[in-house]
Amino acid sequence: EAILEEFMATLNYKYAVANDFKNVYEYLHERLVAANLKKDPEILNEVLEHLREMRDTWKEVMRTVNAQKSAVSQ
């Protein structure tokens, strides 16, 4: 929960996409609270799946950016 709260706190709202990320982070945070209250591991698995997808997407973005930087510098 604290990590998601930190993600929300560090969003840069000069970019419109920040509101979309805020909504996703709020949803995931609410699901974690529900999982804790209900002691439901399925909700935790749902949140984990979403976070892994987001992580993998960011990894791909970083690979693409790095590849573009390498191509430009050559």
Short mmCIF file of N, CA and C in Angstrom, two decimals:
data_model
loop_
_atom_site.label_atom_id
_atom_site.label_comp_id
_atom_site.label_asym_id
_atom_site.label_seq_id
_atom_site.Cartn_x
_atom_site.Cartn_y
_atom_site.Cartn_z
N GLU A 1 0.83 -1.19 0.00
CA GLU A 1 0.00 0.00 0.00
C GLU A 1 0.87 1.24 0.00
N ALA A 2 1.94 1.21 0.78
CA ALA A 2 2.83 2.38 0.87
C ALA A 2 3.49 2.68 -0.46
N ILE A 3 3.83 1.65 -1.21
CA ILE A 3 4.46 1.87 -2.51
C ILE A 3 3.48 2.56 -3.45
N LEU A 4 2.26 2.10 -3.48
CA LEU A 4 1.25 2.74 -4.34
C LEU A 4 1.00 4.18 -3.90
N GLU A 5 0.99 4.42 -2.60
CA GLU A 5 0.83 5.79 -2.11
C GLU A 5 2.00 6.67 -2.57
N GLU A 6 3.20 6.11 -2.55
CA GLU A 6 4.37 6.86 -3.03
C GLU A 6 4.27 7.13 -4.52
N PHE A 7 3.83 6.14 -5.29
CA PHE A 7 3.63 6.35 -6.72
C PHE A 7 2.67 7.52 -6.95
N MET A 8 1.57 7.54 -6.21
CA MET A 8 0.59 8.61 -6.37
C MET A 8 1.18 9.96 -5.98
N ALA A 9 1.97 9.98 -4.93
CA ALA A 9 2.54 11.23 -4.43
C ALA A 9 3.56 11.82 -5.39
N THR A 10 4.16 10.99 -6.22
CA THR A 10 5.21 11.48 -7.10
C THR A 10 4.75 11.72 -8.54
N LEU A 11 3.46 11.62 -8.79
CA LEU A 11 2.96 11.87 -10.14
C LEU A 11 3.16 13.33 -10.51
N ASN A 12 3.51 13.56 -11.76
CA ASN A 12 3.71 14.91 -12.27
C ASN A 12 2.47 15.28 -13.09
N TYR A 13 1.64 16.14 -12.53
CA TYR A 13 0.35 16.45 -13.15
C TYR A 13 0.44 17.45 -14.30
N LYS A 14 1.64 17.85 -14.66
CA LYS A 14 1.74 18.68 -15.87
C LYS A 14 1.55 17.82 -17.12
N TYR A 15 1.58 16.50 -16.93
CA TYR A 15 1.30 15.56 -18.01
C TYR A 15 -0.08 14.94 -17.78
N ALA A 16 -0.90 14.97 -18.82
CA ALA A 16 -2.28 14.49 -18.70
C ALA A 16 -2.37 13.03 -18.27
N VAL A 17 -1.39 12.24 -18.65
CA VAL A 17 -1.42 10.80 -18.34
C VAL A 17 -1.32 10.56 -16.83
N ALA A 18 -0.86 11.55 -16.08
CA ALA A 18 -0.75 11.39 -14.63
C ALA A 18 -2.10 11.07 -14.00
N ASN A 19 -3.16 11.66 -14.52
CA ASN A 19 -4.49 11.38 -13.98
C ASN A 19 -4.89 9.92 -14.22
N ASP A 20 -4.50 9.39 -15.36
CA ASP A 20 -4.79 7.98 -15.65
C ASP A 20 -4.03 7.08 -14.68
N PHE A 21 -2.75 7.38 -14.47
CA PHE A 21 -1.98 6.59 -13.51
C PHE A 21 -2.55 6.71 -12.11
N LYS A 22 -2.97 7.91 -11.74
CA LYS A 22 -3.57 8.11 -10.41
C LYS A 22 -4.78 7.20 -10.25
N ASN A 23 -5.63 7.14 -11.26
CA ASN A 23 -6.82 6.29 -11.19
C ASN A 23 -6.46 4.82 -11.03
N VAL A 24 -5.46 4.37 -11.78
CA VAL A 24 -5.02 2.98 -11.67
C VAL A 24 -4.46 2.71 -10.28
N TYR A 25 -3.58 3.60 -9.80
CA TYR A 25 -2.98 3.41 -8.48
C TYR A 25 -4.03 3.43 -7.37
N GLU A 26 -5.02 4.31 -7.49
CA GLU A 26 -6.09 4.35 -6.49
C GLU A 26 -6.88 3.05 -6.49
N TYR A 27 -7.18 2.54 -7.68
CA TYR A 27 -7.92 1.28 -7.77
C TYR A 27 -7.13 0.15 -7.12
N LEU A 28 -5.84 0.05 -7.46
CA LEU A 28 -5.02 -1.01 -6.90
C LEU A 28 -4.89 -0.86 -5.39
N HIS A 29 -4.78 0.36 -4.92
CA HIS A 29 -4.70 0.61 -3.47
C HIS A 29 -5.99 0.15 -2.79
N GLU A 30 -7.12 0.50 -3.37
CA GLU A 30 -8.42 0.08 -2.81
C GLU A 30 -8.52 -1.45 -2.77
N ARG A 31 -8.03 -2.10 -3.82
CA ARG A 31 -8.07 -3.57 -3.86
C ARG A 31 -7.18 -4.17 -2.78
N LEU A 32 -6.02 -3.55 -2.53
CA LEU A 32 -5.14 -4.04 -1.46
C LEU A 32 -5.79 -3.89 -0.10
N VAL A 33 -6.46 -2.78 0.11
CA VAL A 33 -7.18 -2.58 1.38
C VAL A 33 -8.26 -3.65 1.53
N ALA A 34 -9.00 -3.90 0.45
CA ALA A 34 -10.04 -4.93 0.49
C ALA A 34 -9.44 -6.31 0.77
N ALA A 35 -8.32 -6.60 0.12
CA ALA A 35 -7.67 -7.89 0.35
C ALA A 35 -7.26 -8.05 1.81
N ASN A 36 -6.78 -6.97 2.39
CA ASN A 36 -6.36 -7.01 3.78
C ASN A 36 -7.56 -7.20 4.71
N LEU A 37 -8.62 -6.47 4.45
CA LEU A 37 -9.80 -6.58 5.30
C LEU A 37 -10.46 -7.95 5.19
N LYS A 38 -10.51 -8.48 3.98
CA LYS A 38 -11.17 -9.77 3.74
C LYS A 38 -10.22 -10.96 3.88
N LYS A 39 -8.92 -10.67 4.00
CA LYS A 39 -7.90 -11.73 4.03
C LYS A 39 -8.06 -12.63 2.81
N ASP A 40 -8.19 -11.98 1.64
CA ASP A 40 -8.47 -12.68 0.39
C ASP A 40 -7.24 -12.70 -0.52
N PRO A 41 -6.59 -13.84 -0.64
CA PRO A 41 -5.38 -13.92 -1.48
C PRO A 41 -5.67 -13.74 -2.98
N GLU A 42 -6.89 -14.00 -3.40
CA GLU A 42 -7.23 -13.82 -4.82
C GLU A 42 -7.15 -12.35 -5.21
N ILE A 43 -7.56 -11.47 -4.31
CA ILE A 43 -7.46 -10.04 -4.61
C ILE A 43 -5.98 -9.64 -4.71
N LEU A 44 -5.17 -10.20 -3.83
CA LEU A 44 -3.73 -9.92 -3.89
C LEU A 44 -3.15 -10.38 -5.22
N ASN A 45 -3.57 -11.54 -5.69
CA ASN A 45 -3.10 -12.04 -6.98
C ASN A 45 -3.53 -11.13 -8.13
N GLU A 46 -4.74 -10.60 -8.03
CA GLU A 46 -5.23 -9.66 -9.05
C GLU A 46 -4.33 -8.42 -9.10
N VAL A 47 -4.05 -7.86 -7.94
CA VAL A 47 -3.20 -6.66 -7.87
C VAL A 47 -1.80 -6.98 -8.38
N LEU A 48 -1.27 -8.10 -7.96
CA LEU A 48 0.06 -8.49 -8.40
C LEU A 48 0.13 -8.64 -9.92
N GLU A 49 -0.88 -9.22 -10.50
CA GLU A 49 -0.92 -9.37 -11.96
C GLU A 49 -0.89 -8.01 -12.65
N HIS A 50 -1.70 -7.08 -12.16
CA HIS A 50 -1.71 -5.73 -12.74
C HIS A 50 -0.34 -5.06 -12.61
N LEU A 51 0.26 -5.17 -11.43
CA LEU A 51 1.55 -4.54 -11.21
C LEU A 51 2.64 -5.16 -12.07
N ARG A 52 2.59 -6.45 -12.26
CA ARG A 52 3.57 -7.11 -13.13
C ARG A 52 3.41 -6.66 -14.57
N GLU A 53 2.17 -6.51 -15.03
CA GLU A 53 1.93 -6.01 -16.38
C GLU A 53 2.48 -4.60 -16.54
N MET A 54 2.26 -3.76 -15.53
CA MET A 54 2.77 -2.40 -15.59
C MET A 54 4.30 -2.41 -15.59
N ARG A 55 4.91 -3.24 -14.75
CA ARG A 55 6.37 -3.36 -14.71
C ARG A 55 6.91 -3.78 -16.07
N ASP A 56 6.30 -4.79 -16.66
CA ASP A 56 6.77 -5.29 -17.95
C ASP A 56 6.62 -4.22 -19.03
N THR A 57 5.55 -3.46 -18.98
CA THR A 57 5.36 -2.38 -19.94
C THR A 57 6.46 -1.34 -19.79
N TRP A 58 6.77 -0.95 -18.55
CA TRP A 58 7.84 0.04 -18.33
C TRP A 58 9.19 -0.50 -18.78
N LYS A 59 9.44 -1.79 -18.57
CA LYS A 59 10.70 -2.38 -19.04
C LYS A 59 10.80 -2.26 -20.56
N GLU A 60 9.71 -2.53 -21.25
CA GLU A 60 9.70 -2.45 -22.70
C GLU A 60 9.89 -1.00 -23.16
N VAL A 61 9.27 -0.07 -22.48
CA VAL A 61 9.46 1.34 -22.80
C VAL A 61 10.93 1.73 -22.66
N MET A 62 11.55 1.29 -21.57
CA MET A 62 12.96 1.63 -21.35
C MET A 62 13.85 0.98 -22.41
N ARG A 63 13.55 -0.25 -22.81
CA ARG A 63 14.34 -0.90 -23.87
C ARG A 63 14.21 -0.11 -25.17
N THR A 64 12.99 0.31 -25.49
CA THR A 64 12.75 1.05 -26.72
C THR A 64 13.48 2.39 -26.70
N VAL A 65 13.38 3.10 -25.59
CA VAL A 65 14.06 4.40 -25.46
C VAL A 65 15.57 4.22 -25.59
N ASN A 66 16.11 3.23 -24.91
CA ASN A 66 17.56 2.99 -24.97
C ASN A 66 17.99 2.61 -26.38
N ALA A 67 17.19 1.82 -27.07
CA ALA A 67 17.52 1.44 -28.44
C ALA A 67 17.50 2.67 -29.35
N GLN A 68 16.53 3.55 -29.15
CA GLN A 68 16.45 4.76 -29.96
C GLN A 68 17.64 5.69 -29.67
N LYS A 69 18.02 5.80 -28.41
CA LYS A 69 19.18 6.61 -28.06
C LYS A 69 20.44 6.05 -28.69
N SER A 70 20.59 4.74 -28.68
CA SER A 70 21.76 4.11 -29.29
C SER A 70 21.79 4.35 -30.79
N ALA A 71 20.65 4.27 -31.43
CA ALA A 71 20.59 4.48 -32.89
C ALA A 71 20.93 5.92 -33.25
N VAL A 72 20.51 6.87 -32.44
CA VAL A 72 20.77 8.28 -32.70
C VAL A 72 22.24 8.61 -32.49
N SER A 73 22.88 8.00 -31.49
CA SER A 73 24.26 8.32 -31.18
C SER A 73 25.26 7.64 -32.12
N GLN A 74 24.79 6.74 -32.97
CA GLN A 74 25.73 6.05 -33.87
C GLN A 74 25.93 6.80 -35.15
#
